[in-house]
Coordinates of N, CA and C in Angstrom, one line a residue:
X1 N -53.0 12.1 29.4 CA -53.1 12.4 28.0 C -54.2 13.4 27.8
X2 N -54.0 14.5 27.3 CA -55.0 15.1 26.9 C -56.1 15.0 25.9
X3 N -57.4 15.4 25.6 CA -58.3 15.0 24.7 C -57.6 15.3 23.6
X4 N -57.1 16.3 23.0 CA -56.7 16.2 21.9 C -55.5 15.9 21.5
X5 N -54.8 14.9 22.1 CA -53.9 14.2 21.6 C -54.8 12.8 21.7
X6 N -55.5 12.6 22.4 CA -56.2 11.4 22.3 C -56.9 10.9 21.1
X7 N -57.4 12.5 20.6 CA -58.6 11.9 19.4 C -57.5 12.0 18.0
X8 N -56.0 12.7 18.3 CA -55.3 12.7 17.2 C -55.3 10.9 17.3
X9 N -55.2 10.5 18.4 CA -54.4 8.9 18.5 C -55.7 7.8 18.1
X10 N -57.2 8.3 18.1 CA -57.7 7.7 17.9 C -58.1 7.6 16.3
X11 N -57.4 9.1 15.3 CA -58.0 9.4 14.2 C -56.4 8.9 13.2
X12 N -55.4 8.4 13.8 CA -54.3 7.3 13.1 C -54.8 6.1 13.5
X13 N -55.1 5.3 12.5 CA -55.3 4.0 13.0 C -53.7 3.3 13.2
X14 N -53.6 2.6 14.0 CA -52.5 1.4 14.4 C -51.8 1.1 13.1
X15 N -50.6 1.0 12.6 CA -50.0 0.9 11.3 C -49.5 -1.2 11.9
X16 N -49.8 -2.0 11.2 CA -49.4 -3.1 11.9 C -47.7 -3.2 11.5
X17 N -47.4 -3.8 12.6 CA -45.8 -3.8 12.2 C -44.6 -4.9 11.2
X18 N -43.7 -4.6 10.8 CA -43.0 -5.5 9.8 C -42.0 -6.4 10.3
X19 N -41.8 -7.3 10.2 CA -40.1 -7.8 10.3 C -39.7 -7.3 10.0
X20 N -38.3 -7.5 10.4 CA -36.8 -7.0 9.8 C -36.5 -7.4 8.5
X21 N -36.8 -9.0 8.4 CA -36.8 -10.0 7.0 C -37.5 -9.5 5.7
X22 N -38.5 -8.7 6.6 CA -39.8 -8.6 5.1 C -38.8 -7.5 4.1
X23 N -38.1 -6.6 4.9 CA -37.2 -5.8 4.0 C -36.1 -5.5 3.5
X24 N -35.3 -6.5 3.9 CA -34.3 -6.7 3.8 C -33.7 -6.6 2.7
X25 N -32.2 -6.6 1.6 CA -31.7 -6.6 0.6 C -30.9 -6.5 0.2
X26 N -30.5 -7.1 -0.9 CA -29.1 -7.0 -1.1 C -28.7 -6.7 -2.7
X27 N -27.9 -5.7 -2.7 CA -27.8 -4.7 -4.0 C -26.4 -5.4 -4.6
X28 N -26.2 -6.4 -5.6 CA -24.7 -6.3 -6.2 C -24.3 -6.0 -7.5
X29 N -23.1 -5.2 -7.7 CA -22.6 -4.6 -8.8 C -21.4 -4.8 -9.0
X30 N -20.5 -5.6 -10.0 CA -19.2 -5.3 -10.3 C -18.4 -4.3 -10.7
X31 N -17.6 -3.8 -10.1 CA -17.0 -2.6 -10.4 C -15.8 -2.9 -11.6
X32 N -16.1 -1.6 -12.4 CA -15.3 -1.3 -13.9 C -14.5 -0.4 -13.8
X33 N -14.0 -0.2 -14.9 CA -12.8 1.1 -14.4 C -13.7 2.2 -15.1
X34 N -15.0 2.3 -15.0 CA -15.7 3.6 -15.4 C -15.4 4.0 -13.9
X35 N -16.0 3.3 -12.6 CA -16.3 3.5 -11.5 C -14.6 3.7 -10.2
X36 N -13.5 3.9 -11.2 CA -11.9 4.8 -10.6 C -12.1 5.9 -10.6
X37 N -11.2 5.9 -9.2 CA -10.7 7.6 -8.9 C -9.3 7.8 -9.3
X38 N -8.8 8.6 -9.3 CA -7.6 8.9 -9.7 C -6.6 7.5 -8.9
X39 N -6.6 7.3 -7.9 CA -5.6 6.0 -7.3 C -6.2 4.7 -7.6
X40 N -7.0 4.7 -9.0 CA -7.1 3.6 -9.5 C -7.9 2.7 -8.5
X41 N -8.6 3.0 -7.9 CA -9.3 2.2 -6.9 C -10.8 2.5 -7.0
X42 N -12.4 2.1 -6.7 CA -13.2 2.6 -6.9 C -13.7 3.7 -6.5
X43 N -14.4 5.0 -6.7 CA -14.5 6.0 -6.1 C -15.2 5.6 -4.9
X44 N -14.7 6.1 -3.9 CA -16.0 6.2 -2.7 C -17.4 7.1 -3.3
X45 N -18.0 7.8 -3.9 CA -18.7 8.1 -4.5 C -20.0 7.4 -4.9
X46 N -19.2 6.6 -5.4 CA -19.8 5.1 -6.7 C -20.6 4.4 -5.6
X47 N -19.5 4.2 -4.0 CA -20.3 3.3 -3.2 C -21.1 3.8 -2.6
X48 N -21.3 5.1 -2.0 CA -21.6 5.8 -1.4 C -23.6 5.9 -2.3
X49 N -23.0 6.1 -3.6 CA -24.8 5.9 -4.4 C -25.6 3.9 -4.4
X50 N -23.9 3.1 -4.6 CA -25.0 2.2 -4.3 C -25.4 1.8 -2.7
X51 N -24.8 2.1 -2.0 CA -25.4 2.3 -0.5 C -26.8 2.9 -0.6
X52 N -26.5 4.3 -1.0 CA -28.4 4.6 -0.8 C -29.1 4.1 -1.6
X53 N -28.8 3.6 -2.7 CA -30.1 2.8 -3.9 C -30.0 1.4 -3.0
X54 N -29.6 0.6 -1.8 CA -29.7 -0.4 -1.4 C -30.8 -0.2 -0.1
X55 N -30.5 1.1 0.6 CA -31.1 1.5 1.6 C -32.4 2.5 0.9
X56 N -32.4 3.0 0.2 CA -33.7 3.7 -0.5 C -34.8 2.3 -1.0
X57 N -34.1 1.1 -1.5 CA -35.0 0.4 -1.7 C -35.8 -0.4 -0.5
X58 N -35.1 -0.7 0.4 CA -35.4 -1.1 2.2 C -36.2 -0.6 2.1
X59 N -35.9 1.0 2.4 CA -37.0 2.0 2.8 C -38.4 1.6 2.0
X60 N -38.2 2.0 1.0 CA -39.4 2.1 0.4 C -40.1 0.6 0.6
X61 N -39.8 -0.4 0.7 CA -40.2 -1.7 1.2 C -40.9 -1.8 2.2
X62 N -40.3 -1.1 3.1 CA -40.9 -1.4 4.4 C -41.9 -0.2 4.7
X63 N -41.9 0.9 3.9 CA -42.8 2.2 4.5 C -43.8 1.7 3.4
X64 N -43.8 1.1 2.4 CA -44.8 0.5 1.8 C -45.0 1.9 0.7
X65 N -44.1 2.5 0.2 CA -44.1 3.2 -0.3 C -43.0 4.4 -0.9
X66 N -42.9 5.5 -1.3 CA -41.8 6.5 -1.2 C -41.0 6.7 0.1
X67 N -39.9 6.6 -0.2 CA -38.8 7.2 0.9 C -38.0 8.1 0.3
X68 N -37.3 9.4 1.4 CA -36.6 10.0 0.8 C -35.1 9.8 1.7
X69 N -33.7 10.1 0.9 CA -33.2 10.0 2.0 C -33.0 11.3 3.2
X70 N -33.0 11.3 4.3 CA -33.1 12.5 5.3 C -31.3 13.0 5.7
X71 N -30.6 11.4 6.0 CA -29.2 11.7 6.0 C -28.6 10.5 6.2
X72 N -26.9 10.8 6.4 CA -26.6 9.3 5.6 C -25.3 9.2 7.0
X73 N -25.2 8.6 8.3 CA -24.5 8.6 9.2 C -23.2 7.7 9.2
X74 N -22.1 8.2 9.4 CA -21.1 6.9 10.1 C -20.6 6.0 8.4
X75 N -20.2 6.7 7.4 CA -20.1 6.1 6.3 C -18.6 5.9 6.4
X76 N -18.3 4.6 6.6 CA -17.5 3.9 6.6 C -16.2 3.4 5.8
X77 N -15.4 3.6 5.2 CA -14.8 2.7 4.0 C -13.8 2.2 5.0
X78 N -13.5 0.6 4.9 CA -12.6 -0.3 5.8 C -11.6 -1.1 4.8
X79 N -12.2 -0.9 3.8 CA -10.8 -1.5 2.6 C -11.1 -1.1 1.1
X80 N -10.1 -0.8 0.3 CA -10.2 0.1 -1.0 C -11.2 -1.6 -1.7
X81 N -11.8 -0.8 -2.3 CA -12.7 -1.2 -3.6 C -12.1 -1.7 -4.8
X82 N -11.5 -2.8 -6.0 CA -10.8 -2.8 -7.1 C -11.6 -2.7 -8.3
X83 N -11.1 -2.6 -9.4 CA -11.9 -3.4 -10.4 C -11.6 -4.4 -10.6
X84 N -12.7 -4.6 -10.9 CA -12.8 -6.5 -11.3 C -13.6 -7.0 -9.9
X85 N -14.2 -6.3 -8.9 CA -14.5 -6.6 -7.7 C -16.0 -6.4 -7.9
X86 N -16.8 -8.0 -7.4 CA -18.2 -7.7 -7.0 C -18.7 -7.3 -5.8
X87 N -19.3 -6.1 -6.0 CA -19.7 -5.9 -4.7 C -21.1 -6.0 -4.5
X88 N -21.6 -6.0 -2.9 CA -22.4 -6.6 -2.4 C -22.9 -5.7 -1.3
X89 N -24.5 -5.3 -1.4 CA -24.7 -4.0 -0.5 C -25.4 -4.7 0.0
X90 N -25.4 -4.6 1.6 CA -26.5 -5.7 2.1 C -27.2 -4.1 3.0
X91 N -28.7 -4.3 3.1 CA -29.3 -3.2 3.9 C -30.6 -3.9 4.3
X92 N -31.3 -3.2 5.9 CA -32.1 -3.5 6.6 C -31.9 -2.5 7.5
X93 N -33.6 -2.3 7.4 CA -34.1 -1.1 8.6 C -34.1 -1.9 9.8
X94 N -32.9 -1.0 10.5 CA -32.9 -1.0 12.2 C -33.8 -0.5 13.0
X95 N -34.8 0.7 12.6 CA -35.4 1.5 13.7 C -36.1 1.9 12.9
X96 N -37.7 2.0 13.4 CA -38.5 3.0 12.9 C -39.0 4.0 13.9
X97 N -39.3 5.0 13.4 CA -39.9 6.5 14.4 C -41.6 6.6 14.3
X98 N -42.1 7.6 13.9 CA -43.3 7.5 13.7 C -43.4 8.1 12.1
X99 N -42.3 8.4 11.7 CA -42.5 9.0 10.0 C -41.1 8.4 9.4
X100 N -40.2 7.9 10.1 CA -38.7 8.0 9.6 C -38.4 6.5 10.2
X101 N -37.2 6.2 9.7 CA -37.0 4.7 9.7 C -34.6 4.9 9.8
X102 N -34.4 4.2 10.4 CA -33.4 3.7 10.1 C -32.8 2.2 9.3
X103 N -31.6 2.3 8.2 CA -31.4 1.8 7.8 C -29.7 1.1 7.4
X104 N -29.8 -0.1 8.2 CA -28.0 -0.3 8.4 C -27.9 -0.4 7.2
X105 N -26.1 -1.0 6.4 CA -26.1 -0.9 5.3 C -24.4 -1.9 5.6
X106 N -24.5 -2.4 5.2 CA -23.1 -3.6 4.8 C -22.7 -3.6 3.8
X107 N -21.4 -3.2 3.2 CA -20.5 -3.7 1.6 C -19.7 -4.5 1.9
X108 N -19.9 -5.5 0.8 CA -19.0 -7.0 0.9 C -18.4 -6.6 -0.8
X109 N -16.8 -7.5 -0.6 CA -16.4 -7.6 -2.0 C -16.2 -8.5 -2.3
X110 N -15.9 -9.2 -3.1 CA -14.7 -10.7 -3.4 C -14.4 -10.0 -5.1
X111 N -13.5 -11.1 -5.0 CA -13.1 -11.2 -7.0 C -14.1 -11.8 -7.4
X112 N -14.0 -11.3 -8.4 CA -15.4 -11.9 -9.3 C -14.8 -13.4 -10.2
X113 N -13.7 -13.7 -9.8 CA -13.2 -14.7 -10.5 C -12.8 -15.4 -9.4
X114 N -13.0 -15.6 -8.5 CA -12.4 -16.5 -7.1 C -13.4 -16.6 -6.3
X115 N -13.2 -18.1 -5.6 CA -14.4 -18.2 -4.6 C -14.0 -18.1 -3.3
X116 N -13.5 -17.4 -3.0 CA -13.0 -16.7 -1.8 C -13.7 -16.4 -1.1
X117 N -14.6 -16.0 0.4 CA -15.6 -15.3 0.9 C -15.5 -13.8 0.8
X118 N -16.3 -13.3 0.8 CA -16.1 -11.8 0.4 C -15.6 -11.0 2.0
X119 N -15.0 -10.0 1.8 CA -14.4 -8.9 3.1 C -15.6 -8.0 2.9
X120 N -16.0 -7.3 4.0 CA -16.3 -6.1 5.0 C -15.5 -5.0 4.4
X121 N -16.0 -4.3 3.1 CA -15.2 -2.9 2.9 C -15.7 -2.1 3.3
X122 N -17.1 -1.7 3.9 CA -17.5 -0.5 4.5 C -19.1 -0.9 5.0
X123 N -19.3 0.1 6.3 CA -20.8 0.3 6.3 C -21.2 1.7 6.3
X124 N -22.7 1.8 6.4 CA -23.1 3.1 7.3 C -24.6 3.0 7.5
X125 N -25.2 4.3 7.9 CA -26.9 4.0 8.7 C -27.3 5.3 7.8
X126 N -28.2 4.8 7.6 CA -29.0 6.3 6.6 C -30.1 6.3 7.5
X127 N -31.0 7.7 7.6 CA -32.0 7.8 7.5 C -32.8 8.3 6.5
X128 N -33.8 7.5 6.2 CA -35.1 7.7 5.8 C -36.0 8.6 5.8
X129 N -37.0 9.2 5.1 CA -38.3 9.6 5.9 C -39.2 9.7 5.2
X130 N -40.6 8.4 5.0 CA -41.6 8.2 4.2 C -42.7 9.6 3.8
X131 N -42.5 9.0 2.8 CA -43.1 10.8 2.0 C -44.5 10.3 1.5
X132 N -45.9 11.0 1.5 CA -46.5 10.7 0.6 C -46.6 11.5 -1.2
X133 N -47.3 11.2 -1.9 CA -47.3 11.9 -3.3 C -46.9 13.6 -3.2
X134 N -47.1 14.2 -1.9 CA -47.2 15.4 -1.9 C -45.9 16.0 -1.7
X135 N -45.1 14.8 -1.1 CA -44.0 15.0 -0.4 C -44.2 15.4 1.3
X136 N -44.9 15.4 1.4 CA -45.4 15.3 3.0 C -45.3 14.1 3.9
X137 N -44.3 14.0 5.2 CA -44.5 12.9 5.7 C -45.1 12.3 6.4
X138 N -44.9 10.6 5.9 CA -46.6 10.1 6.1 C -45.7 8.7 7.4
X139 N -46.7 8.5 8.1 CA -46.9 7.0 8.9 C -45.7 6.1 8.4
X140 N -44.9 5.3 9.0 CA -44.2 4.0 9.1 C -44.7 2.6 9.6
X141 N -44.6 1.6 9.3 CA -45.4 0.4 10.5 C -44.3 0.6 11.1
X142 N -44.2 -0.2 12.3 CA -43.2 -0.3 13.2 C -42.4 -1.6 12.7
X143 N -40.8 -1.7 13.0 CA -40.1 -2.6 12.3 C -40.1 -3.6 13.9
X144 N -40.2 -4.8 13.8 CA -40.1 -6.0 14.8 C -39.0 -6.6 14.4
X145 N -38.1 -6.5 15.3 CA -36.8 -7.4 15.1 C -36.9 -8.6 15.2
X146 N -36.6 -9.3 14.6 CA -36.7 -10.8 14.9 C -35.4 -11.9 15.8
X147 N -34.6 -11.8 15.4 CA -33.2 -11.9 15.8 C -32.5 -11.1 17.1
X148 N -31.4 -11.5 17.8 CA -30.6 -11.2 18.6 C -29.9 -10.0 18.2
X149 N -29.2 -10.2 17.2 CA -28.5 -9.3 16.1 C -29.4 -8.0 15.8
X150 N -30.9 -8.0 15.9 CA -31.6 -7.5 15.0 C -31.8 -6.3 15.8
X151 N -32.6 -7.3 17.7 CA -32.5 -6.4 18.3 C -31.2 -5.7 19.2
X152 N -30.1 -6.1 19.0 CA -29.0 -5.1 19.2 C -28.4 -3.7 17.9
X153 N -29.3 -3.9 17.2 CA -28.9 -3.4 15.9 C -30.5 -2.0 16.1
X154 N -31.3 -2.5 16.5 CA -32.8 -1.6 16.8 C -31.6 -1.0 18.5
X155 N -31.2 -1.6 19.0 CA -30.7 -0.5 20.2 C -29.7 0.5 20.2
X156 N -29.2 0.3 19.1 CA -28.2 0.9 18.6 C -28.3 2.1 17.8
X157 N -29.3 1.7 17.3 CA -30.3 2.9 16.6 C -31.1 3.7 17.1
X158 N -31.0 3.1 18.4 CA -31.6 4.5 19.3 C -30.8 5.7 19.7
X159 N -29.6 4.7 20.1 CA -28.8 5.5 21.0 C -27.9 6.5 19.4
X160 N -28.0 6.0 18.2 CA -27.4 6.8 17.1 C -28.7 8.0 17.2
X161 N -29.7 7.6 17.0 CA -31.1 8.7 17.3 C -30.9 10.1 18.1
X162 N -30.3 9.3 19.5 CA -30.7 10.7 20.3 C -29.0 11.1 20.1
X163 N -28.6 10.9 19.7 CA -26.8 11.4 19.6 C -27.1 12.5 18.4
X164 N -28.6 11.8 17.4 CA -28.4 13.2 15.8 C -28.9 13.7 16.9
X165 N -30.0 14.0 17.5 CA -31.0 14.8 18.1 C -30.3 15.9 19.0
X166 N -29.3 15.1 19.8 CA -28.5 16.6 20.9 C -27.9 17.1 20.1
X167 N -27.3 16.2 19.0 CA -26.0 17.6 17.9 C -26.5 18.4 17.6
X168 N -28.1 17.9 16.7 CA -28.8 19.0 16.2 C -28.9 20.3 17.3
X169 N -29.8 20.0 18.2 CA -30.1 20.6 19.2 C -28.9 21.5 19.6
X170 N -27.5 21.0 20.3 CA -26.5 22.3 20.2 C -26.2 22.8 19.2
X171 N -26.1 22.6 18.2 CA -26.1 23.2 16.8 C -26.8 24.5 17.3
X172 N -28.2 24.0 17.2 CA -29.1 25.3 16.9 C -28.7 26.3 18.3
X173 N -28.6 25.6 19.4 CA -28.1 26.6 20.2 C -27.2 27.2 20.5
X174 N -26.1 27.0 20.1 CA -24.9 27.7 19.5 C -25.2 29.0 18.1
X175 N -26.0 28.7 17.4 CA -26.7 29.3 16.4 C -27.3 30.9 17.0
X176 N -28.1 30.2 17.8 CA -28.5 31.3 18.0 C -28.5 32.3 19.0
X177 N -27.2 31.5 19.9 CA -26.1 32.5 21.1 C -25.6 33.7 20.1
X178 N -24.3 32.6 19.1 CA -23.9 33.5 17.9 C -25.1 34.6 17.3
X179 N -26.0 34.5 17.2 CA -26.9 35.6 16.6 C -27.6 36.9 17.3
X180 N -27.7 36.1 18.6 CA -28.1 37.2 19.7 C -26.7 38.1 20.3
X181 N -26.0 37.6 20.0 CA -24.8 38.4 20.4 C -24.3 39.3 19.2
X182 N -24.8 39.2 18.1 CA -24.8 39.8 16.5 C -23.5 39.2 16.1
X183 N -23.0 38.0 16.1 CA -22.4 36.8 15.1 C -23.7 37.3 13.7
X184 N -23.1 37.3 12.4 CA -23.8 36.8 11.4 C -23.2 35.7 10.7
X185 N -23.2 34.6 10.3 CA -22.6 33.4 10.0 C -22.7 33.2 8.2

């Protein structure tokens, strides 16, 4: 290690780390027929915002502060949405980085008039990235899994990690083959 990555390491103090528990949550809303699409079913849309207000609130829980979202991966729908249906956003950070966090995200429905257990209509993983007042990103604690589940769910998040990281990465290098060859895009 070099000195000056040393004295950066010595000039962050250690952020102590969180459970998975401490921020966990669960967002529920019954759906109306404000919240139809044209096939009379809920918009994906509708879910799609309470998904991030379920995972924006995680975030902000666990970074102990503002989160913004960075991007929203692998969004899911596995069965249409009705009205008259409560739904149920369940979210918890899978992974933290050193400024950014991952965050799973579960929708449950049932009738709101039946005691049925509720179905699995969609997931997805957002990312995060703790902002301070400036909007500049700031420090994460580290998320400690507690569970079996928790830590297959943190390994899973890695391997979703380096999968954004090469797309990006050929992205950009594709980008800028296309540009040196005078592609303008």
């Amino acid at each position: 290690m070099t000195d000056q990555a040393t004295a950066v390491q010595s000039e962050t103090p250690e952020i102590p780390g969180k459970p998975t528990s401490a921020s966990r949550t669960t967002l529920s809303h019954i759906m109306t027929h404000n919240d139809t699409n044209l096939l009379g079913t809920v918009h994906g849309g509708v879910i799609m915002k309470l998904v991030d207000d379920a995972a924006g609130a995680v975030a902000g829980r666990h970074s102990g502060g503002p989160a913004v979202t960075a991007s929203m991966d692998e969004m899911a729908f596995l069965e249409p949405v009705r009205v008259g249906d409560l739904v149920h956003v369940k979210a918890q950070v899978n992974w933290t980085g050193r400024t950014s966090m991952e965050v799973g995200v579960r929708v449950l429905a049932e009738r709101w008039n039946e005691s049925a257990p509720p179905t699995q209509v969609g997931s997805a993983y957002l990312v995060f990235a703790a902002v301070d007042a400036d909007g500049r990103p700031r420090r994460v604690p580290p998320v400690i899994p507690e569970t079996e589940q928790d830590k297959r769910r943190y390994q899973e998040a890695q391997i979703r990690r380096t999968h954004r990281l090469a797309r990006r990465r050929a992205i950009m290098e594709l980008r800028e083959k296309r540009a040196a060859e005078g592609f303008e895009d």
